[in-house]
XYZ file of C-alpha atoms in Angstrom:
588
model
C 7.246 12.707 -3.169
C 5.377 15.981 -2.804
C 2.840 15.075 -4.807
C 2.431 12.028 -2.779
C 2.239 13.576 0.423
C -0.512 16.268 -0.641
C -2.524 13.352 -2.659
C -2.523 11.459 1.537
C -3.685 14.439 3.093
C -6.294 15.395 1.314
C -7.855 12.115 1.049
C -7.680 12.354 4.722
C -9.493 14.975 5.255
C -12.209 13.968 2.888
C -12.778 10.431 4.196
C -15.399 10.498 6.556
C -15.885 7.605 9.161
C -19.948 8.180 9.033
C -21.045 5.788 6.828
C -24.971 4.717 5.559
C -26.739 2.178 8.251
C -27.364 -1.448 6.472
C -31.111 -2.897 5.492
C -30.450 -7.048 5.999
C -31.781 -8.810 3.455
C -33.982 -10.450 5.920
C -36.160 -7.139 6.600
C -36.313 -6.569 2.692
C -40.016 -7.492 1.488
C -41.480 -7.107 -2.154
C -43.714 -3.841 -2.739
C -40.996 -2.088 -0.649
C -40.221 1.307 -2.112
C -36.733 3.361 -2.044
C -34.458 5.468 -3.790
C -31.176 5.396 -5.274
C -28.232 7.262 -6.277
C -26.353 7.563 -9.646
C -25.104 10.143 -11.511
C -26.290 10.584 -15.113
C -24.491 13.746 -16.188
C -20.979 15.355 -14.631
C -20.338 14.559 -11.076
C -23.608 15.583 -9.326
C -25.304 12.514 -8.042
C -29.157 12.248 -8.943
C -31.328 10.019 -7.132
C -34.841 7.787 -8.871
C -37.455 5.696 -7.173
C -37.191 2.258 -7.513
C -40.046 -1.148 -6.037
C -38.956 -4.281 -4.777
C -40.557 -6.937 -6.900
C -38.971 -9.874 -5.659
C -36.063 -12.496 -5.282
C -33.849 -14.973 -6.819
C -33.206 -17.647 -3.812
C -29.469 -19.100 -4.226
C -28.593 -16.749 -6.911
C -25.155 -18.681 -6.053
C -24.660 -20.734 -3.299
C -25.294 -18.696 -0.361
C -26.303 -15.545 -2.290
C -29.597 -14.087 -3.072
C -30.664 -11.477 -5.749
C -32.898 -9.205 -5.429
C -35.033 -8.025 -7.981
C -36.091 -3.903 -8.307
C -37.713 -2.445 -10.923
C -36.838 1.217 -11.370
C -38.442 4.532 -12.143
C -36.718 7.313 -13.953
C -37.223 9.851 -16.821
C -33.748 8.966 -17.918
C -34.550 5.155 -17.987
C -37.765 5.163 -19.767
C -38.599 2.861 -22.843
C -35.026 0.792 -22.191
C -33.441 -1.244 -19.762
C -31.061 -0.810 -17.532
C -27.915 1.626 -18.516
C -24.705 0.148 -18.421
C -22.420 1.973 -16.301
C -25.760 2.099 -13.263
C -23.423 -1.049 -12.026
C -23.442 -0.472 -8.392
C -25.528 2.628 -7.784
C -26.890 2.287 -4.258
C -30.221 1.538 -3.108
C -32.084 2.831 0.073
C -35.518 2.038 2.046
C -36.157 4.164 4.455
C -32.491 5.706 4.445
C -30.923 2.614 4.873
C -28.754 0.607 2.307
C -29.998 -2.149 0.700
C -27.473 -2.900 -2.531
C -26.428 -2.321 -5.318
C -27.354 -2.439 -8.928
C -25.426 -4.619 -10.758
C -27.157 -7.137 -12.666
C -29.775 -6.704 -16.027
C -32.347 -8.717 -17.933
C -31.206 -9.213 -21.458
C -33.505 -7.293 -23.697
C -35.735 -5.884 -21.228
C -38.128 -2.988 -22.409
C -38.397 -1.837 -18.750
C -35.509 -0.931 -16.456
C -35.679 -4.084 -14.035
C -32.313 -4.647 -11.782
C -30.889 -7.633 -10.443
C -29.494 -6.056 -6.664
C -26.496 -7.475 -4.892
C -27.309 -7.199 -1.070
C -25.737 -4.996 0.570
C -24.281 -7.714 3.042
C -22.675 -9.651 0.682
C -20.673 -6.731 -0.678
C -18.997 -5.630 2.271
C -17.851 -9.455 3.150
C -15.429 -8.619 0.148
C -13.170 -6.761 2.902
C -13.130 -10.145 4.807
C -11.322 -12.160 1.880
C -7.510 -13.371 2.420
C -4.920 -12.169 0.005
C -4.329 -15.221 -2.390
C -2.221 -15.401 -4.843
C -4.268 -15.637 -8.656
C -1.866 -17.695 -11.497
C -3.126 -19.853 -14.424
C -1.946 -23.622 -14.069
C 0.184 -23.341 -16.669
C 2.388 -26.647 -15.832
C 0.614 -28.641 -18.475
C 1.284 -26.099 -21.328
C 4.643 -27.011 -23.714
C 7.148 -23.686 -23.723
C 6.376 -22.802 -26.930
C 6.988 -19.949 -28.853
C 5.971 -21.051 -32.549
C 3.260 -19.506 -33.811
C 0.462 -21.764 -33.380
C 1.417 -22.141 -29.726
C 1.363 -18.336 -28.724
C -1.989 -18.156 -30.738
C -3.175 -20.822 -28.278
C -2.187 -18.784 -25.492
C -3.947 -15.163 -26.526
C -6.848 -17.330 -27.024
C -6.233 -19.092 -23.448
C -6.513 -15.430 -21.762
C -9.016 -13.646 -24.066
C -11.318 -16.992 -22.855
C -9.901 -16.829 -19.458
C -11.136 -12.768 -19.195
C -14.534 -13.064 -21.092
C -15.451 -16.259 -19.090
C -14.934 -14.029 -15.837
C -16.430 -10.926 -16.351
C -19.848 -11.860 -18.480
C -19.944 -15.010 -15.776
C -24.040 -15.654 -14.426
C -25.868 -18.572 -13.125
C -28.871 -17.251 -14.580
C -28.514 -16.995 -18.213
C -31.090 -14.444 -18.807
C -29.619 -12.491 -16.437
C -25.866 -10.928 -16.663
C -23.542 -8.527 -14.800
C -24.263 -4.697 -15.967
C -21.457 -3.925 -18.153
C -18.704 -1.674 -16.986
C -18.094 2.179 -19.083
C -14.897 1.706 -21.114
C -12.714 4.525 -21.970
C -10.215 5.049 -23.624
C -7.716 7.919 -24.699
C -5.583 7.861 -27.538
C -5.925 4.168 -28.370
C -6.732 2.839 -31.575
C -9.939 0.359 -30.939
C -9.054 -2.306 -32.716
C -6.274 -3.167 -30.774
C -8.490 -3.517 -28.613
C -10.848 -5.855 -29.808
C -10.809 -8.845 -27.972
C -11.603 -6.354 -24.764
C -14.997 -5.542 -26.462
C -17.119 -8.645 -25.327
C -16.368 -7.262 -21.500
C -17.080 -3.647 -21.561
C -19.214 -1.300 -23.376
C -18.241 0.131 -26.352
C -15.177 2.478 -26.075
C -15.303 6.110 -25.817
C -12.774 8.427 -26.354
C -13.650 11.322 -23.884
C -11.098 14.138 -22.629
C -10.704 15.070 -19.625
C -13.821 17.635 -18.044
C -12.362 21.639 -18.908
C -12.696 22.288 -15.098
C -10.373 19.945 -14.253
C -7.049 21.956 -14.191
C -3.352 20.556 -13.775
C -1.717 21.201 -10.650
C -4.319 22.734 -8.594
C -5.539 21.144 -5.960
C -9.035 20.808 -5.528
C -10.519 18.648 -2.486
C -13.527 17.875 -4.407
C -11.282 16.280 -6.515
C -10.696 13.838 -3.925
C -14.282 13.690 -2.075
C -15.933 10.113 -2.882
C -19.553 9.699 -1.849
C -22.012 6.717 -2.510
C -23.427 6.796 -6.084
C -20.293 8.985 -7.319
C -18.794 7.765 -10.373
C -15.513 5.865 -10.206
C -12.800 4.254 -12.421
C -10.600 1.442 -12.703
C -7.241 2.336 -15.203
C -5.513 -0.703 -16.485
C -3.314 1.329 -18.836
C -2.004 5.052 -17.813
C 0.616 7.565 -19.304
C 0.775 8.449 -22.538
C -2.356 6.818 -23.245
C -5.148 5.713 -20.941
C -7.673 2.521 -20.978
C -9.893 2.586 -18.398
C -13.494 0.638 -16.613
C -15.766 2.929 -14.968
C -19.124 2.522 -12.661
C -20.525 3.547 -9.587
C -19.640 3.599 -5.869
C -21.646 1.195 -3.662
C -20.350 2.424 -0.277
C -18.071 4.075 1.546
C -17.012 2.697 5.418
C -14.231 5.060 6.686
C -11.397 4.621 4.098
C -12.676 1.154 2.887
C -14.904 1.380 -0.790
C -17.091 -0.813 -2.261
C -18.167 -0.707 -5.789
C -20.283 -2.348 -8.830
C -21.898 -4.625 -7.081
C -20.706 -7.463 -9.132
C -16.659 -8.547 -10.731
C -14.592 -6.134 -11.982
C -12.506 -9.800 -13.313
C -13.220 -11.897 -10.112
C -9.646 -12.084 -9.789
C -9.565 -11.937 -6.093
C -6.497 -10.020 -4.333
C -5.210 -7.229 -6.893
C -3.359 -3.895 -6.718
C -5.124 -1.543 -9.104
C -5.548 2.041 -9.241
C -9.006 3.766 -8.212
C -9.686 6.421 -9.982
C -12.511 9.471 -9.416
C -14.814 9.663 -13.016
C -16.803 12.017 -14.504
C -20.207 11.233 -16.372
C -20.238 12.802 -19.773
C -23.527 11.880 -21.029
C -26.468 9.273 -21.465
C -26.090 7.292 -24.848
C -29.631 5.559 -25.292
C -29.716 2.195 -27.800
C -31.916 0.043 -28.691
C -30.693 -2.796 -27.562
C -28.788 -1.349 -24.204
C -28.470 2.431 -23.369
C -24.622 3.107 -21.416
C -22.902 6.436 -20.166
C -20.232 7.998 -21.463
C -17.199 8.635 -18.668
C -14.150 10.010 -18.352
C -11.351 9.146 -15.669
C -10.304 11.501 -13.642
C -7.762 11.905 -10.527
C -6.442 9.324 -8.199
C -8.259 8.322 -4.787
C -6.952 4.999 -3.542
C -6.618 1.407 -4.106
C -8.581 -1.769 -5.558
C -7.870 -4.703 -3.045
C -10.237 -7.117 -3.677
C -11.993 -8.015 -6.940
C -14.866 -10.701 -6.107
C -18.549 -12.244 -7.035
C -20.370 -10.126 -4.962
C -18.239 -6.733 -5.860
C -15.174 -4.483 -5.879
C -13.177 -3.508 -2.906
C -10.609 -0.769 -2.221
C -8.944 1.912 -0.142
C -9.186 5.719 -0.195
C -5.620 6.641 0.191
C -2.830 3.746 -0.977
C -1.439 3.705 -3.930
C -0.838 0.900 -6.407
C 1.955 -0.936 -7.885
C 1.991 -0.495 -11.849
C 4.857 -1.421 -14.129
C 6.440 0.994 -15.806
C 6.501 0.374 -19.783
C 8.663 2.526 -22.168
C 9.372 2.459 -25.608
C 11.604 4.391 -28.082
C 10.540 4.577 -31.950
C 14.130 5.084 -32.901
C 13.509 6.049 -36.162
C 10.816 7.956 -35.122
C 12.936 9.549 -32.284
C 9.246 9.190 -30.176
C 9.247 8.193 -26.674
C 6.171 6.522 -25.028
C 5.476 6.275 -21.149
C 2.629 4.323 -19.169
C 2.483 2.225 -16.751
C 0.170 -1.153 -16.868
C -1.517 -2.986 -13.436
C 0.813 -5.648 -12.099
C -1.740 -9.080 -13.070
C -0.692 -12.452 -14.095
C -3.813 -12.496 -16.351
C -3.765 -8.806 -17.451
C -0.011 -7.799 -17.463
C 0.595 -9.887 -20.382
C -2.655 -8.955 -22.691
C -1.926 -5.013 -21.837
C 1.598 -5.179 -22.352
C 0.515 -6.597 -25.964
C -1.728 -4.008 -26.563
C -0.035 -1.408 -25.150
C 2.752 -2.077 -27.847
C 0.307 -2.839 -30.736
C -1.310 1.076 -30.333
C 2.179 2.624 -30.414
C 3.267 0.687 -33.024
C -0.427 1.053 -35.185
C -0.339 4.625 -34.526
C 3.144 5.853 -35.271
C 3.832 2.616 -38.198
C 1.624 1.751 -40.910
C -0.964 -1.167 -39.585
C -1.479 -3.044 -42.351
C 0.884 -3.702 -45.090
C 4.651 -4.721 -45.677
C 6.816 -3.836 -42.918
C 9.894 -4.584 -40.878
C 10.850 -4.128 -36.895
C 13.600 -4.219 -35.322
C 13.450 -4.901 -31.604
C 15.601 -4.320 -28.549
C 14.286 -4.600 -25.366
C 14.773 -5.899 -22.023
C 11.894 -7.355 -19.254
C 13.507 -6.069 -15.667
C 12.655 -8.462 -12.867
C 13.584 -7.948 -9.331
C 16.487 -10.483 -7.905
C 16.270 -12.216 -11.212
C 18.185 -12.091 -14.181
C 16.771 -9.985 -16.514
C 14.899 -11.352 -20.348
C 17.098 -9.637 -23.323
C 15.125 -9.259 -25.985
C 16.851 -8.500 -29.748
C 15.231 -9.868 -33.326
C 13.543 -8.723 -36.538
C 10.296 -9.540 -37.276
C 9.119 -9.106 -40.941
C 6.037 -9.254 -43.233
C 2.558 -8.473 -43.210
C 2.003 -9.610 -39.791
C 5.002 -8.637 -37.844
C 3.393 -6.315 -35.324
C 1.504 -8.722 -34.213
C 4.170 -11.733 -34.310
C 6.024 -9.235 -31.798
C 3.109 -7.947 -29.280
C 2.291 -11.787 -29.234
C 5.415 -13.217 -28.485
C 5.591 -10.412 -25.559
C 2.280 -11.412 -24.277
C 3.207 -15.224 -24.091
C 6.347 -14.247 -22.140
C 4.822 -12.298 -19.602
C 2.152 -14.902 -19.472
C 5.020 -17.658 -18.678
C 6.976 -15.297 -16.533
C 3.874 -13.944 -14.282
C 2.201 -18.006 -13.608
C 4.882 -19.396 -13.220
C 4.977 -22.020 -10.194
C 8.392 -21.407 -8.769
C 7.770 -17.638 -6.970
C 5.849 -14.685 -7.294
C 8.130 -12.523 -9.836
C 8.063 -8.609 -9.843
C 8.679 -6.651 -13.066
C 10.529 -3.566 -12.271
C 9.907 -2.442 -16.254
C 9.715 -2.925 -19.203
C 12.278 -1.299 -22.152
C 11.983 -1.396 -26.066
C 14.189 0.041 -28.887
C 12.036 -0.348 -32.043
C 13.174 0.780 -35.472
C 10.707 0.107 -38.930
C 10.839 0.273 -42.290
C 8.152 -0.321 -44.812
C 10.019 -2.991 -46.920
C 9.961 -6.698 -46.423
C 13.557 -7.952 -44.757
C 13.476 -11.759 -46.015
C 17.043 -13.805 -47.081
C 16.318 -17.718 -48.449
C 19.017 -20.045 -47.890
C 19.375 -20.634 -51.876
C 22.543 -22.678 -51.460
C 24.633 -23.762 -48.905
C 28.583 -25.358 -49.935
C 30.722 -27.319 -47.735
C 34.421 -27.662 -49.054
C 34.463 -31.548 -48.446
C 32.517 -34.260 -46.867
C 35.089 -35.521 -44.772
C 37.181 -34.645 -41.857
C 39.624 -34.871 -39.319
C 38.280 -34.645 -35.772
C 38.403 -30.817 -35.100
C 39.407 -30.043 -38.749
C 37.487 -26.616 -39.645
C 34.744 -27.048 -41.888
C 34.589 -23.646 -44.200
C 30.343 -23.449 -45.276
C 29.759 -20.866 -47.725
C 25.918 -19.885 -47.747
C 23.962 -17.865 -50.513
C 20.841 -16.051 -49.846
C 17.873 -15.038 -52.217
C 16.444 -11.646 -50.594
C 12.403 -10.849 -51.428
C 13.614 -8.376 -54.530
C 16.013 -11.585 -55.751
C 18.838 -10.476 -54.674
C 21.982 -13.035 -54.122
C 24.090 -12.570 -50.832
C 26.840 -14.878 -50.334
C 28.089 -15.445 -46.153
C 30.725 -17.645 -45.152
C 31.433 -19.214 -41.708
C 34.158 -22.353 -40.147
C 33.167 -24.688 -37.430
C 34.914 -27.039 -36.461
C 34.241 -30.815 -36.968
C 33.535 -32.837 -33.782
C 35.700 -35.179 -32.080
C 34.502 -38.696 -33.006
C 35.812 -41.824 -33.571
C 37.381 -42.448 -37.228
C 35.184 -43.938 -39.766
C 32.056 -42.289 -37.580
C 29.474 -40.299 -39.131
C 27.952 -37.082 -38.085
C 25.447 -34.654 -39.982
C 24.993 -30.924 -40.135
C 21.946 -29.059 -40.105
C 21.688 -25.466 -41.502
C 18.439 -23.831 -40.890
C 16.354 -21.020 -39.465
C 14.219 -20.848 -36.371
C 11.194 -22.233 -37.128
C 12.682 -25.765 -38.893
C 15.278 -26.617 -36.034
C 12.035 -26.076 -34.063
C 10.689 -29.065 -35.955
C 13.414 -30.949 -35.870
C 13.892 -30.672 -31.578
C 10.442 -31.364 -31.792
C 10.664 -34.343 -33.695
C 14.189 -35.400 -31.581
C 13.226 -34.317 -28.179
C 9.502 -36.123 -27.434
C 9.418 -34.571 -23.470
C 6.326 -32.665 -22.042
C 8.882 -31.378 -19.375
C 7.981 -27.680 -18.386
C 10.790 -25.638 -16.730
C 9.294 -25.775 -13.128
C 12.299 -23.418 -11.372
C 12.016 -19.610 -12.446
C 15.301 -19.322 -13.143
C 14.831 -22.226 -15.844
C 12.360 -20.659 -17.847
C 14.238 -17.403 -17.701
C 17.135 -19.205 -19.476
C 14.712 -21.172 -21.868
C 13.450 -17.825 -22.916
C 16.622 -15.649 -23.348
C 17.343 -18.927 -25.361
C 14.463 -18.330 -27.544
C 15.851 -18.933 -31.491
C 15.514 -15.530 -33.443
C 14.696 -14.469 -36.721
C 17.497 -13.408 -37.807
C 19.325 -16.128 -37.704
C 20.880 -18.508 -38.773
C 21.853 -21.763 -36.768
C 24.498 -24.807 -37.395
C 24.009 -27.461 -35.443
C 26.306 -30.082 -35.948
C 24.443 -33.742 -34.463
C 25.673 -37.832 -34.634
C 23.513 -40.706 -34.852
C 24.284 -41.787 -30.894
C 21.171 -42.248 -28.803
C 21.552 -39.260 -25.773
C 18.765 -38.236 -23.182
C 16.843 -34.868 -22.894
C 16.422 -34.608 -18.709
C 14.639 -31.254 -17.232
C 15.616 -28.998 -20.352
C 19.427 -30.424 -20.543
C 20.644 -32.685 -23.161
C 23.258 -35.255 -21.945
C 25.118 -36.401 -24.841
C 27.498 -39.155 -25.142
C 26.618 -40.891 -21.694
C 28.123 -44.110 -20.466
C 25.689 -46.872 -20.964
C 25.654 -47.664 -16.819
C 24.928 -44.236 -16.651
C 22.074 -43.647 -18.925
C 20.005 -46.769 -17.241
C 20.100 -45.729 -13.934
C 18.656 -42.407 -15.952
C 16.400 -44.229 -17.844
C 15.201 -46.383 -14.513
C 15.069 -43.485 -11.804
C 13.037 -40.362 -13.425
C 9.661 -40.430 -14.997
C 8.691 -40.073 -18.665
C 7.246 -36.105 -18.468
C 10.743 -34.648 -17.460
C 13.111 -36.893 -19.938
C 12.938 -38.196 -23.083
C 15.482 -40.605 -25.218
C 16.774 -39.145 -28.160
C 17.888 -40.587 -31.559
C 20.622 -37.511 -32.464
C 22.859 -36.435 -29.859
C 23.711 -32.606 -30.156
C 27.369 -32.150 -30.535
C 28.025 -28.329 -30.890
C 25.745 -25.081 -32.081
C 26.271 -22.379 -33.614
C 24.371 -19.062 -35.061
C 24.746 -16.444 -37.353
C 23.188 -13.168 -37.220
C 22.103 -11.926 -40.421
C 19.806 -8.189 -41.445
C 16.453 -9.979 -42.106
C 14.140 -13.049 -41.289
C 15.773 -16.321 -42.373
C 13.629 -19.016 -44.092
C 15.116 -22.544 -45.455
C 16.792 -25.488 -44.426
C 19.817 -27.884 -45.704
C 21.506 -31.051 -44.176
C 24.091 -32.575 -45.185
C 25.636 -36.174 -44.277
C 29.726 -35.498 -43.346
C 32.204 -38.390 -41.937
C 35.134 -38.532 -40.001
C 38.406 -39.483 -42.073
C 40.125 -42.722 -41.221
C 43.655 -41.442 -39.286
């Protein structure tokens, strides 16, 4: 709370309500001359001529682009740096725009310039509420399908940020850096940013004293965008547009063109000039807190010195390890779920092996506010079972954050995460029934033997009872792991119903199918109907036509085997194999 307080007033007493007078775009000719303001090394802000050369008319609808071409030592015999997005531009004292768009290969340092006018209107915006249509996507959680969904947002992120009408023409890329994170978990990121630098913080920058320059933001000053914080940092960095009283404007072009957000704003520090051949960026580092990203839009970035954002909290304890990790990740229906992912992957590539045989037990819990919460609690084993588990996380915060039903809010995020270096795999070898017929709710004694990876034999046993049918009837069980009474509900249950009501796809996840498990389900050859994620078995025919009649095929289905009872069996390692077996009722 202190802190709080003393980070309030000292961002009010830097924010200044002068701010620079506006050029229209109107009064802008070509041959006009100016200068601008970046900063190229540290945090003193350097200024270089620039010449108006001309325009792009309709850049979008209802947006122009101007066109500069720059002059500056630092800029010779390349283009434009990455990192320059939204350095401001003056004629005569008075703004004109920001940098924020380059020519793709271009031997001279030649801008594309957002106007000055159509930054600000990014104040002006409504809050709307971003989600993903996600109503036409199965609930999923096979392999395939959460492939299909990392794929869904890594398209989703690099459509929006590298997004240009022009095509020879493309948004300046924004300074990525990062601390303590391993790069290639990171790699999906890359086509959006520059490449990633890990930078400490400046020396002069000391814990717990308070500095107001720390806090001063001027036009041209470097600034930051964290997505990740704690423990370890990923962070965006470019330049500061303008600054209106406690409103700021940056880049001059999308952070994600996501609209209404809540993401931290961050001072940043220039480290140094990195010239390339084919496009020369800065290196930056993130520094303190100043306010508030509100609006993330085509024209540019807009915040507020002063408020603080909402970030989810994200722990994890390496058990084994007896390692704790804190950070918090921005609250984002498109980002939450990628961070979270990656987030999980760097702890678990840095303090784990990365490649290689390996096993992970997980315990964890999703917290979300006036909901019940998702429980979390399998193994996941093999060569690829970090990322089986920092996928599966990603779809579920993908489903959980777009849903349709109501805005949810996750309080935090928990794991419990054990490893070992071994493979943890049991075949079902064998699996014995004592008889193949029964008296309705007679037990039915199954006696199961497992093959482990080193050959191993294990031998489980387990009663369920047989169903209550008529005599002579016949009913079948199915012994299997996850994946194959997947198939088989697949293969039963043909419904493209998604679980519209929140509180429906929270149960349909907590009822996920682990690893580690094995599952009875005991079925009969009666037809039974699939409606909104229930199975009604055993309906009255009156009743199943006025079913059948009244809802429409995308929320029901008809289904061959009714499910009579199910059971599982939780067992030290990842399950594989499947057996089914043909049982009767005894005549009385």
């Amino acid at each position: 709370m202190k802190k709080t307080l003393i980070f309030l007033f000292i961002i009010f007493l830097c924010v200044s309500s002068s701010h620079s007078e506006i050029m229209k775009l109107a009064d802008i000719q070509p041959g006009m001359q100016g200068e601008g303001k970046t900063i190229f090394k540290g945090t003193k802000i350097e200024t270089f001529k620039f010449k108006v050369l001309g325009f792009i008319e309709k850049f979008v609808p209802d947006k122009n682009l101007i066109i500069v071409e720059i002059e500056s030592p630092v800029l010779e015999g390349g283009g434009i740096l990455e990192g320059m997005s939204g350095s401001p531009l003056y004629i005569n004292g008075k703004i004109i725009g920001a940098v924020s768009y380059g020519f793709s290969f271009s031997k001279k340092p030649i801008a594309g310039v957002t106007p000055i006018e159509n930054i600000i209107e990014t104040s002006d915006y409504n809050n709307q509420t971003f989600f993903i249509d996600i109503s036409n996507i199965k609930v999923e959680f096979d392999k395939k399908s959460i492939k299909n969904v990392v794929h869904l947002i890594q398209k989703e992120l690099t459509k929006r940020t590298n997004f240009s009408p022009v095509s020879s023409i493309s948004p300046i890329k924004l300074i990525s850096t990062n601390k303590g994170i391993n790069p290639s978990v990171l790699s999906y990121l890359k086509p959006m940013f520059t490449p990633l630098s890990n930078i400490k913080f400046s020396k002069n920058i000391k814990k717990n004293v308070i500095n107001s320059n720390l806090f001063k933001i001027s036009e041209g000053d470097a600034a930051s965008i964290p997505l990740i914080k704690g423990d370890f940092e990923y962070s965006a960095s470019g330049t500061v547009t303008y600054v209106d009283g406690k409103k700021i404007y940056l880049f001059g072009h999308p952070f994600f063109n996501l609209g209404t957000v809540d993401f931290p704003l961050h001072k940043a520090e220039i480290i140094s000039v990195v010239p390339s051949y084919q496009s020369g960026f800065k290196l930056a580092a993130s520094k303190n807190m100043i306010g508030t990203v509100l609006q993330d839009r085509f024209s540019g970035v807009q915040g507020e010195l002063g408020a603080k954002p909402y970030m989810i909290p994200l722990k994890v304890f390496l058990k084994n390890r007896n390692r704790k990790f804190d950070i918090e990740i921005v609250n984002h229906p498109l980002l939450t779920p990628s961070l979270s992912a990656i987030s999980l992957m760097n702890i678990l590539s840095s303090e784990y092996q990365q490649y290689g045989f390996q096993s992970l037990r997980i315990k964890g819990k999703i917290f979300i506010e006036n909901e019940k919460n998702i429980v979390l609690d399998d193994l996941f084993s093999g060569l690829d079972s970090s990322y089986e588990f920092t996928n599966l996380i990603l779809a579920i915060n993908f489903f959980l954050m777009n849903n349709r039903d109501k805005r949810i809010k996750i309080q935090k995020i928990d794991f419990e995460i054990s490893s070992s270096e071994i493979i943890k795999r049991a075949n079902i070898e064998n699996v014995i029934i004592n008889k193949n017929s029964f008296m309705p709710g007679e037990i039915v004694s199954i006696k199961l033997i497992f093959k482990n990876e080193r050959g191993n034999r294990t031998v489980e046993k387990i009663n369920v009872k047989a169903p209550n049918l008529k005599s002579g009837s016949d009913f079948y069980l199915m012994v299997a792991d996850k994946d194959e009474m997947a198939k088989f509900d697949s293969k039963n249950i043909k419904s493209a119903y998604f679980p519209i009501k929140l509180s429906s796809l929270i149960r349909a996840i907590n009822n996920l199918r682990k690893n580690n498990r094995v599952y009875f389900k005991i079925l009969a050859p009666v037809k039974s109907l699939f409606i909104k994620g229930y199975e009604y078995s055993n309906l009255p025919q009156s009743l199943r036509n006025v079913f059948v009649f009244n809802s429409s095929s995308n929320v029901q289905s008809e289904m061959t085997y009714s499910t009579l009872m199910e059971y599982q069996m939780k067992v030290p390692a990842v399950v594989r194999g499947k057996k089914l077996f043909k049982l009767k009722i005894k005549e009385r």
